[in-house]
XYZ file of C-alpha atoms in Angstrom:
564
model
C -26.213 25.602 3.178
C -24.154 23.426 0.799
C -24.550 24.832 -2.922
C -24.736 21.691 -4.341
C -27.253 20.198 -1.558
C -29.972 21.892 -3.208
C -32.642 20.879 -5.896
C -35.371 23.323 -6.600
C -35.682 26.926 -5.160
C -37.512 26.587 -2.136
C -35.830 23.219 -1.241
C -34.265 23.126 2.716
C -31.192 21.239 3.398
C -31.537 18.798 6.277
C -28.240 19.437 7.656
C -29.000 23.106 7.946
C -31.614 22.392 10.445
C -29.322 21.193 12.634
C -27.980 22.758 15.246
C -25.325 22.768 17.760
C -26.199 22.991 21.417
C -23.591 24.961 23.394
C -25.018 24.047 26.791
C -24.634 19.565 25.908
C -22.143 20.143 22.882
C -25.001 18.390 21.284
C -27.022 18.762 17.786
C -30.422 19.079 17.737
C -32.648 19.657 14.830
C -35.139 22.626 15.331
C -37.516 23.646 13.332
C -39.712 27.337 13.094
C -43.072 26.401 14.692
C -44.645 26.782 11.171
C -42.226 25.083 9.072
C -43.056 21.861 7.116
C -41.540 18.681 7.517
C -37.720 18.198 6.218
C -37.405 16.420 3.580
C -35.360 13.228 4.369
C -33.653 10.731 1.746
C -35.517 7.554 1.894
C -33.819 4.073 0.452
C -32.323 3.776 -2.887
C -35.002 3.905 -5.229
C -37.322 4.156 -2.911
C -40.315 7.168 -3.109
C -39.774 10.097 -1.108
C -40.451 9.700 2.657
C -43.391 12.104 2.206
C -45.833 10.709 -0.118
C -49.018 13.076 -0.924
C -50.680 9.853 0.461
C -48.965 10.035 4.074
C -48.916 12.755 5.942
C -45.282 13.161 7.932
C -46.440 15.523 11.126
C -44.003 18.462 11.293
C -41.671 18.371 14.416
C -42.648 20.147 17.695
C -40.309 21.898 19.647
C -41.464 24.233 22.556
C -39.088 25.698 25.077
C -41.265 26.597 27.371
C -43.199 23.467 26.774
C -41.429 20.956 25.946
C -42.994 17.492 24.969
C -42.187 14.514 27.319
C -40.476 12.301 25.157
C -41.803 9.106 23.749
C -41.042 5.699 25.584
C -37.594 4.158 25.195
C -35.956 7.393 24.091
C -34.153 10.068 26.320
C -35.314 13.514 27.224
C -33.910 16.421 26.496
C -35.070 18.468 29.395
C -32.028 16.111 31.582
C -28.886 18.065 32.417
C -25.885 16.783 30.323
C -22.246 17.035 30.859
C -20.138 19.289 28.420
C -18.088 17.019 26.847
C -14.163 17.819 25.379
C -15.253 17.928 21.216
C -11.352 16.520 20.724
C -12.385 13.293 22.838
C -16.119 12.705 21.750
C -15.434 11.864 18.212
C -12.547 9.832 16.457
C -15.292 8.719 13.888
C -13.794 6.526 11.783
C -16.480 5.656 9.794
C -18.944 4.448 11.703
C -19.150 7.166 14.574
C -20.471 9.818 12.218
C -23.959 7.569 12.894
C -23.880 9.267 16.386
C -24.640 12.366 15.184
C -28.002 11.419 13.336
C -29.102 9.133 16.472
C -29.430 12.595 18.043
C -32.529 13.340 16.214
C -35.565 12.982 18.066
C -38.859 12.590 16.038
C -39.974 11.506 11.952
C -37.172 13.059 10.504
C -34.195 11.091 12.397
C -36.129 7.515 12.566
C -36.488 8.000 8.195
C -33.297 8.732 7.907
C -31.895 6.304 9.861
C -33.712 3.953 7.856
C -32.398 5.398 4.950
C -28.647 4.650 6.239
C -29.524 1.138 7.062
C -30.238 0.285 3.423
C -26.671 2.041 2.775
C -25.057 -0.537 4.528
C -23.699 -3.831 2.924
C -22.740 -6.780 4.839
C -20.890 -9.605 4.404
C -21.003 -13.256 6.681
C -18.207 -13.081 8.924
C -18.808 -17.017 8.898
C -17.366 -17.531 12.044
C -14.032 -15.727 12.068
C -14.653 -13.087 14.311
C -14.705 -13.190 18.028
C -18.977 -12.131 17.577
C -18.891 -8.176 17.281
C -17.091 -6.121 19.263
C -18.325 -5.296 23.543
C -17.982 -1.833 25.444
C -16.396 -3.555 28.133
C -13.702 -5.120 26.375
C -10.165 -3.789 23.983
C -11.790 -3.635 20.553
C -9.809 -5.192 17.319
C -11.079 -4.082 13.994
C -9.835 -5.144 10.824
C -9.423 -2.866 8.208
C -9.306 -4.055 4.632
C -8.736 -1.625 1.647
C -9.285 -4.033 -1.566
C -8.008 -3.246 -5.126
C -10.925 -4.207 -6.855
C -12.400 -2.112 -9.542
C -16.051 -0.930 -8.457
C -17.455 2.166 -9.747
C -17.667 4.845 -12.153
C -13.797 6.355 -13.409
C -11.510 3.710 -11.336
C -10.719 2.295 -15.102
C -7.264 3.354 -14.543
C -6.866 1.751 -10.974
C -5.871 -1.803 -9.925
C -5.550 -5.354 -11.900
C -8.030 -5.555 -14.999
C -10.813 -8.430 -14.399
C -9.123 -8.890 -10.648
C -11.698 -10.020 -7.883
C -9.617 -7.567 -5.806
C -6.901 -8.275 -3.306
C -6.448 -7.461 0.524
C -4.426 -4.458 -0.875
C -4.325 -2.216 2.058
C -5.129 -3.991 5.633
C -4.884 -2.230 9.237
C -5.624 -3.953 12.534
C -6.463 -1.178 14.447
C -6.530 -1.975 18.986
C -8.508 0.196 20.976
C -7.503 -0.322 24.312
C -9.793 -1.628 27.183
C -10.321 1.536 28.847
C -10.133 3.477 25.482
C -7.064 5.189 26.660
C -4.541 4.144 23.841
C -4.939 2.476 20.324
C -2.707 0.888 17.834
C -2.898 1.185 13.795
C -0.798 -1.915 12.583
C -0.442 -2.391 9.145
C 0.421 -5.524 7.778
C 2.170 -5.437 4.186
C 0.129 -7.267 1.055
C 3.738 -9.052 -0.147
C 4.143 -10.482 3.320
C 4.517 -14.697 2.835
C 2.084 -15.790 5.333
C -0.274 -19.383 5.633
C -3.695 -19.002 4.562
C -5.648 -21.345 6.238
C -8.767 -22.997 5.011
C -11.637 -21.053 5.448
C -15.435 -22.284 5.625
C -17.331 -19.753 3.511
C -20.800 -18.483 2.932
C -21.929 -19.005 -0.664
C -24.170 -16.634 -2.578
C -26.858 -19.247 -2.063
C -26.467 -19.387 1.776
C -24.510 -22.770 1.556
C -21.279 -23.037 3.480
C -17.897 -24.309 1.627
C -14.727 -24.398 2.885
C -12.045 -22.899 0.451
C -8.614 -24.892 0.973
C -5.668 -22.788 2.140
C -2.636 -22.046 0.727
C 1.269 -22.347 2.294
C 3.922 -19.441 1.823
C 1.922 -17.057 -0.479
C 1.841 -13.560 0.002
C -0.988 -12.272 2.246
C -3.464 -10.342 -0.283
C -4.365 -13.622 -1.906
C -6.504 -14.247 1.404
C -8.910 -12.230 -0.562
C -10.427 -12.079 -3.737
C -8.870 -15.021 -4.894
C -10.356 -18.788 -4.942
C -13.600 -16.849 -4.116
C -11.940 -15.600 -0.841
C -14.054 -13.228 1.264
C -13.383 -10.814 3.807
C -13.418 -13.508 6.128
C -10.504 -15.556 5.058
C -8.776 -12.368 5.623
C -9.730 -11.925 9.079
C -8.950 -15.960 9.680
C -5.245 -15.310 8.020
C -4.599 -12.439 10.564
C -5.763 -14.272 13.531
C -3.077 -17.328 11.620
C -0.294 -14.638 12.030
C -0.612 -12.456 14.773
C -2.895 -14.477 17.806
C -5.411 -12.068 17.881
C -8.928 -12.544 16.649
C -10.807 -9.596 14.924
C -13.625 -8.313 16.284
C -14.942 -6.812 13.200
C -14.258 -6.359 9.428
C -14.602 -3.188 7.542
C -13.630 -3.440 3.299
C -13.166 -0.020 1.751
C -12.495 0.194 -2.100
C -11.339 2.961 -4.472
C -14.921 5.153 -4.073
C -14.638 5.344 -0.087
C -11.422 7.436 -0.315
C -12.638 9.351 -2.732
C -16.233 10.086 -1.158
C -15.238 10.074 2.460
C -12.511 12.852 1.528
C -14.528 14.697 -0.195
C -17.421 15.005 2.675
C -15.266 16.832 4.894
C -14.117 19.068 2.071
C -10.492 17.584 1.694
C -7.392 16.518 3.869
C -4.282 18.194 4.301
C -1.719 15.933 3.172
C 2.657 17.263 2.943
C 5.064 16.128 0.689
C 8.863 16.989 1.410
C 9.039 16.341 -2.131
C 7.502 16.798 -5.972
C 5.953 13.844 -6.629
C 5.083 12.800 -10.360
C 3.573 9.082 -10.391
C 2.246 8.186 -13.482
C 0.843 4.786 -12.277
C -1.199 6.437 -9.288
C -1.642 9.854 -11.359
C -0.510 12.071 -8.946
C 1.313 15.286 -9.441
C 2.036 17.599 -6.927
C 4.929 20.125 -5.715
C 6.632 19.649 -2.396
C 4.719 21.115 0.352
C 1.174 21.598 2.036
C -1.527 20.177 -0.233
C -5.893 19.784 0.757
C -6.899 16.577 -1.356
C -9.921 15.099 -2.042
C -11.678 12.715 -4.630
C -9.688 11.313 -7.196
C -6.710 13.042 -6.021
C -6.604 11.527 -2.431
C -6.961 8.389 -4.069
C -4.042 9.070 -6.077
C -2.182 10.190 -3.073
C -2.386 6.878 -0.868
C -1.769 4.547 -4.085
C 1.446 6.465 -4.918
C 4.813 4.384 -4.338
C 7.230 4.790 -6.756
C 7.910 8.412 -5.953
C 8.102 8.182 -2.254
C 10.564 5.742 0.094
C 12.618 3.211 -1.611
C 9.701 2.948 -4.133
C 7.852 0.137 -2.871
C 5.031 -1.143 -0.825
C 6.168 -0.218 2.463
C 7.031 3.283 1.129
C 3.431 3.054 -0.033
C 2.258 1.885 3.424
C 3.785 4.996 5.444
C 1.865 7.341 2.866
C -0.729 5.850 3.879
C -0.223 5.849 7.859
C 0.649 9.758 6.856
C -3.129 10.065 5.223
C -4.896 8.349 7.759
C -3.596 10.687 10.580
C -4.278 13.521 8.587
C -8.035 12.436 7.726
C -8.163 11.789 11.615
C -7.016 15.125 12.828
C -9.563 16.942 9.896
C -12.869 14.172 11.390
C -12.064 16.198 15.067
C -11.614 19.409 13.634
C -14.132 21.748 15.035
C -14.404 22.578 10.994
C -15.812 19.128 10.446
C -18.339 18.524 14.318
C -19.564 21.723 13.585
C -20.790 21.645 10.251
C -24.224 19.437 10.202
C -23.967 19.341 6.688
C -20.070 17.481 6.495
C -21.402 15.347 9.471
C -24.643 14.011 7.365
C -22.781 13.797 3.740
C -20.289 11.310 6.344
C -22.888 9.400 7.147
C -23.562 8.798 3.589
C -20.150 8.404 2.278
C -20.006 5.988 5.045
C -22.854 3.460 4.778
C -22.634 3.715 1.035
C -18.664 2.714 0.709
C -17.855 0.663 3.029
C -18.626 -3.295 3.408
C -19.122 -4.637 6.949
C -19.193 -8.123 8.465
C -22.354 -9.551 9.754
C -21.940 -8.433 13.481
C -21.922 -5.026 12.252
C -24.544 -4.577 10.515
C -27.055 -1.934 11.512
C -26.535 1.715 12.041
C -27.341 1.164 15.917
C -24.386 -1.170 16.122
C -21.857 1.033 13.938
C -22.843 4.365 16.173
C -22.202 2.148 19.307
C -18.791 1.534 18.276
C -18.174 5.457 16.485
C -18.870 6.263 20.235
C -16.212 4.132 21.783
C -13.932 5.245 19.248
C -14.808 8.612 20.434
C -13.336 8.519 23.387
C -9.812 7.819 22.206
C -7.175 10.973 21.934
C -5.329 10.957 18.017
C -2.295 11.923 20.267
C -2.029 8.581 21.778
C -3.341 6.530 18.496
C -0.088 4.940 16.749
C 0.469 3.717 13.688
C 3.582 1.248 13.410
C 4.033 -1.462 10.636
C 4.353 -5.182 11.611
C 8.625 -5.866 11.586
C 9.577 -7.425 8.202
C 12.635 -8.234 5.955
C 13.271 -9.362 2.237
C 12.505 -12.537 1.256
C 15.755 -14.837 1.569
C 15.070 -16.936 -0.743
C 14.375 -14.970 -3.572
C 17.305 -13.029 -6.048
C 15.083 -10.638 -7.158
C 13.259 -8.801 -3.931
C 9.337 -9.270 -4.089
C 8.468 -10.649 -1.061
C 9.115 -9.812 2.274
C 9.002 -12.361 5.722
C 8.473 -11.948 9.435
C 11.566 -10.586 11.299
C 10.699 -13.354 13.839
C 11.606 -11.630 17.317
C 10.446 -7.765 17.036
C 7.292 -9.085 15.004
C 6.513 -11.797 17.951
C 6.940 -8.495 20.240
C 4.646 -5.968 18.600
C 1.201 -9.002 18.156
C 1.685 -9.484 22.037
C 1.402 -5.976 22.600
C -1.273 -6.056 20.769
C -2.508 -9.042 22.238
C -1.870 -8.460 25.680
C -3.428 -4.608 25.291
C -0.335 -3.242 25.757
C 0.387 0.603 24.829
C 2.716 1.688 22.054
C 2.726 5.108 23.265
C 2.934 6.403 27.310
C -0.481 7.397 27.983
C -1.481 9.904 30.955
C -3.929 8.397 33.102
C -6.588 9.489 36.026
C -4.918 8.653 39.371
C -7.107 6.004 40.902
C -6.316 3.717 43.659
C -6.641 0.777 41.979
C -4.123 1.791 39.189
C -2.244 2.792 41.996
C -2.041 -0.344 44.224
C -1.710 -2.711 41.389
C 1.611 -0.315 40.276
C 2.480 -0.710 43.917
C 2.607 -4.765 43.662
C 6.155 -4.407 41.803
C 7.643 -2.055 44.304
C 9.780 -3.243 47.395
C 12.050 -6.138 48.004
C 12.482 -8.941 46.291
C 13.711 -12.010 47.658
C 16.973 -13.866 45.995
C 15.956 -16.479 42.802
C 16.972 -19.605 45.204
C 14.525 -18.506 48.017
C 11.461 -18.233 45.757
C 8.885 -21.300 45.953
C 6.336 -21.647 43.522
C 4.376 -24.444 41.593
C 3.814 -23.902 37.731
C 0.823 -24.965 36.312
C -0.738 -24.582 32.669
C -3.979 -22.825 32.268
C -4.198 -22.694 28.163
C -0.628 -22.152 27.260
C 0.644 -25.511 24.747
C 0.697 -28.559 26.010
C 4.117 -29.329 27.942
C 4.969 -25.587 28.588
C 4.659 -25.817 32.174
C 7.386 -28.011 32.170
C 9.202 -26.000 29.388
C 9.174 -23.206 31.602
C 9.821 -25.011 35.002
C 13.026 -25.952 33.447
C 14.014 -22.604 32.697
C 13.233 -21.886 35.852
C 15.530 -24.081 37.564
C 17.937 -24.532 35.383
C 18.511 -20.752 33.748
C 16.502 -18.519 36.648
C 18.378 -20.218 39.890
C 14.880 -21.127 41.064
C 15.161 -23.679 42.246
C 12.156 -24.450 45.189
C 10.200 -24.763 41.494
C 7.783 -28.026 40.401
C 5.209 -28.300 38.085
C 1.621 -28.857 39.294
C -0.109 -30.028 36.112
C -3.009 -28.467 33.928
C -5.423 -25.287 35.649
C -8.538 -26.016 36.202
C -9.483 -23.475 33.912
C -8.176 -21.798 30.940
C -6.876 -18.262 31.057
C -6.081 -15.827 28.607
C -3.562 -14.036 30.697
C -0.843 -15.224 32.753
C -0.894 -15.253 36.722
C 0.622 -15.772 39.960
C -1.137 -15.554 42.653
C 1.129 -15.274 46.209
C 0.174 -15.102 49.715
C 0.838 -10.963 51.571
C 3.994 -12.945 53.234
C 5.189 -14.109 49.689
C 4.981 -10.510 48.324
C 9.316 -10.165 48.213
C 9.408 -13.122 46.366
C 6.521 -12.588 43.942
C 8.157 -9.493 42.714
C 11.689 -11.775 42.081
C 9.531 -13.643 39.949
C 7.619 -11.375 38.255
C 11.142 -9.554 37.311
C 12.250 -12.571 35.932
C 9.128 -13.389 33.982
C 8.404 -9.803 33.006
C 4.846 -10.017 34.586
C 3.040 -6.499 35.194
C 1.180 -5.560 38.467
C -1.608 -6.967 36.753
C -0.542 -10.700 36.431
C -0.387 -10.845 39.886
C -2.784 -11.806 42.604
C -2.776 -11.293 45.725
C -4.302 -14.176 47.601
C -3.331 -17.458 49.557
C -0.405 -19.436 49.127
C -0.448 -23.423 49.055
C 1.079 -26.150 50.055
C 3.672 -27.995 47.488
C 4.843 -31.289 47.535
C 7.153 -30.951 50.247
C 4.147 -29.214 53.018
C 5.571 -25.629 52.237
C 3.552 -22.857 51.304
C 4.299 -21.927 47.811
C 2.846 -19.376 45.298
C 1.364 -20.694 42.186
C 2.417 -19.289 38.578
C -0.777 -20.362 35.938
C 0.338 -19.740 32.469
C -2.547 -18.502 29.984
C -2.953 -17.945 26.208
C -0.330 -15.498 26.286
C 2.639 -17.492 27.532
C 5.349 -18.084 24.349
C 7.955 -19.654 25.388
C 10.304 -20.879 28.257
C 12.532 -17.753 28.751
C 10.056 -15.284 26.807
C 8.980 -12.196 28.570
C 5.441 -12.606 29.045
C 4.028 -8.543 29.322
C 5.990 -5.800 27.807
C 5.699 -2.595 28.943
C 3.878 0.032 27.680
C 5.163 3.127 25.618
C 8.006 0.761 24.935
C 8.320 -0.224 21.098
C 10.454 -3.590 20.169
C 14.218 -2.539 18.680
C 13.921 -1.891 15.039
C 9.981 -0.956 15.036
C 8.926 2.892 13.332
C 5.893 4.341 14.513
C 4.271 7.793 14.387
C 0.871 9.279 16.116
C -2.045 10.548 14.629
C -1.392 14.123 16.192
C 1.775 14.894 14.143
C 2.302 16.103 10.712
C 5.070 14.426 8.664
C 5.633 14.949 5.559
C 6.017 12.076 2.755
C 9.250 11.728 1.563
């Protein structure tokens, strides 16, 4: 047990009651047949959970008797798979959750409550696409705000400042959880803020006008700003819409280090910043508390001495507090696992559709799933400012930047990720393999299914005109919207489908097997349907995966580098 988790002599620890089940690689809390009820932390300034006026019933656990569990819950007595302890947790913050959900009986349910009056939420007011679903990629935005909360942060960030959108990571979990991507987006990028309808303090809705060419941490804080201007400005600049929000400030490194006892951090340098008060030799270093924080503020001693030198610190940090959350030293300590839970619900803000403790395990556990190895962390492509002597500000470097949000948009890997054979993967890889006809023998109809108006003509042009095809026309609007492009081809039309698709860069995926129809001429032709994701006459629409745009850095959460 944790010296300082202790009051009184005589006092148990929770966390020591827990206990790790080698046959399920599960916790379960067990208790001696005679022992009293654990005591659990109730709500802030709330009474203890057991009052001398209500009796708590002490838990029950037989094994040769075990109780049938109550209605609605799961028994224990059912055979579980052994899962790999690597792949069942990348907790984040919000995954540590799973591990109290485990709890069967008085002690789990009253703590649980406990954790839900952790949690603070802020109105998403719209911005999000509704919460993130298990059968879907997942897009959580990550916002690490300057603002001065707390007890000996005097000496951090902008006196009186409402706080900034300092730090902010969209971080893409793939569809089938295979792959994610950590992109950070630089605070002195010049980006639009649009306007953004926000929820007053007195549940009244105003919309806060938006500003043009400012630099993209004034979408929070600032003209009473919230969390969800932020999450509007990033859908304004990248196409993708944000699931979630999550807003950490100064405490939550601090706190969230120090539950797991520290992260290894390198430095291929000494580093002496007296603005983020860190001092430490070149080499291996364990942080924690006031020092971690010092470590991912730190700028001027690292890099060219400036934010994005700052940013890969903190890329560094995160993969190292990733690697130490699936460290058998942290999922098999109950005690690190509960004072995460805490550290957790007490630091971080979340929007409105994340809310509850049921709703942050349920995402912990499809984070879970994910390998670090195949988690990357790039930056969004950027130069300086043009128009400014004196560098500040950086801008978009238009082309690798468009690249990197479709990836991202279009749930496309950064890294080459290993997967199960399976014969659908397989016959959908197959669709690209074989003949393809010549540019001038392909006949298809073009129609627009979401993309701008007047792309299908855009692109039928380029078709003709650059692509030599020239048995092209345009058929109009869809009759629905899509968010992907497709072309669906008859099994005749399959060596002139994959022309096409080489010319358009579509993947397996983007096409469809199906009929063919008739054009304008009585021919049967395939039909091309751009969606949501089409960009321009000429653009490639999918890129390929483990392929990173010209120009773009990016590292994995499964290697150590050391700042420099």
């Amino acid at each position: 047990m944790d010296a300082q988790g202790r009051g009184r002599a005589g006092d148990i620890d929770p966390a020591d009651q827990w206990v790790l089940n080698p046959d399920t690689g599960e916790y379960e809390l067990r208790l001696p047949p005679s022992a009293a009820q654990s005591p659990v932390p109730g709500p802030r300034g709330a009474a203890p959970a057991a009052a001398p006026d209500r009796e708590v019933p002490p838990q029950r656990r037989s094994r040769s008797a075990p109780e049938e569990p109550p209605p609605g819950r799961a028994g224990r007595r059912r055979p579980a798979k052994k899962k790999s302890r690597g792949k069942r947790v990348l907790l984040w913050t919000g995954g540590t959750m799973a591990f109290v959900v485990l709890a069967g009986g008085t002690a789990g349910y009253l703590y649980l409550q406990h954790l839900n009056d952790n949690i603070q939420s802020v109105a998403d007011d719209g911005a999000s696409t509704g919460g993130f679903q298990k059968d879907k990629a997942i897009n959580i935005l990550l916002i690490g705000t300057d603002k001065r909360t707390g007890s000996g942060n005097e000496g951090y960030g902008d006196t009186g400042s409402a706080g900034h959108a300092d730090t902010t990571i969209l971080l893409h979990v793939s569809k089938d959880r295979s792959n994610a991507t950590a992109l950070s987006i630089p605070r002195d990028l010049i980006v639009d803020v649009p306007d953004c309808p926000t929820t007053q303090e007195d549940g009244t809705q105003k919309v806060i006008p938006g500003s043009t060419g400012v630099r993209f941490n004034t979408s929070l804080g600032q003209d009473g700003r919230t969390p969800s201007c932020t999450m509007r400005t990033v859908t304004e600049l990248t196409g993708v819409t944000p699931d979630n929000f999550m807003v950490a400030d100064f405490n939550a490194v601090k706190t969230l280090t120090s539950a797991v006892g520290g992260v290894e951090v390198c430095l291929a340098k000494d580093i002496d910043d007296p603005d983020s008060h860190l001092k430490l030799p070149a080499g291996e270093h364990t942080v924690e508390g006031e020092q971690a924080l010092a470590f991912v503020r730190t700028r001027h001693s690292v890099g060219f001495g400036g934010d994005l030198s700052r940013i890969q610190i903190q890329q560094q940090f995160l993969s190292a507090l990733m690697r130490k959350l699936k460290s058998n030293d942290t999922l098999t300590s109950p005690s690190k696992m509960l004072k995460l839970a805490e550290a957790g619900t007490e630091a971080l803000t979340v929007d409105s559709q994340l809310d509850s403790i049921g709703k942050l395990k349920d995402l912990g556990l499809e984070l879970g799933k994910l390998n670090t190895k195949n988690l990357t962390f790039t930056t969004v492509p950027v130069v300086d400012n043009p128009a400014e002597k004196v560098k500040a500000t950086v801008v978009l470097k238009e082309g690798p930047a468009q690249q990197v949000f479709d990836m991202v948009a279009n749930d496309v890997s950064f890294t080459e990720v290993k997967q199960k054979e399976k014969k659908e993967a397989a016959a959908v890889a197959a669709r690209l393999k074989g003949e393809r006809s010549e540019p001038s023998e392909v006949r298809v109809r073009v129609m627009n299914g979401g993309a701008p108006a007047g792309s299908a003509q855009q692109e039928l042009a380029y078709l003709q005109t650059d692509a030599g095809v020239t048995k092209s026309e345009n058929a109009g609007n869809a009759p629905a919207d899509l968010s992907r492009t497709t072309l669906e081809y008859a099994p005749d039309q399959a060596d002139q489908a994959r022309a096409l698709a080489e010319i358009l860069g579509l993947s397996g995926a983007a096409m469809k097997p199906g009929e063919s129809v008739t054009n304008s001429q009585g021919l049967p032709t395939m039909t091309l349907t751009l969606g949501k994701d089409f960009k321009g006459a000429g653009v490639k629409i999918n890129a390929a995966a483990g392929k990173t745009p010209e120009g773009v850095e990016k590292s994995t959460a499964d290697k150590v580098e050391c700042a420099k």
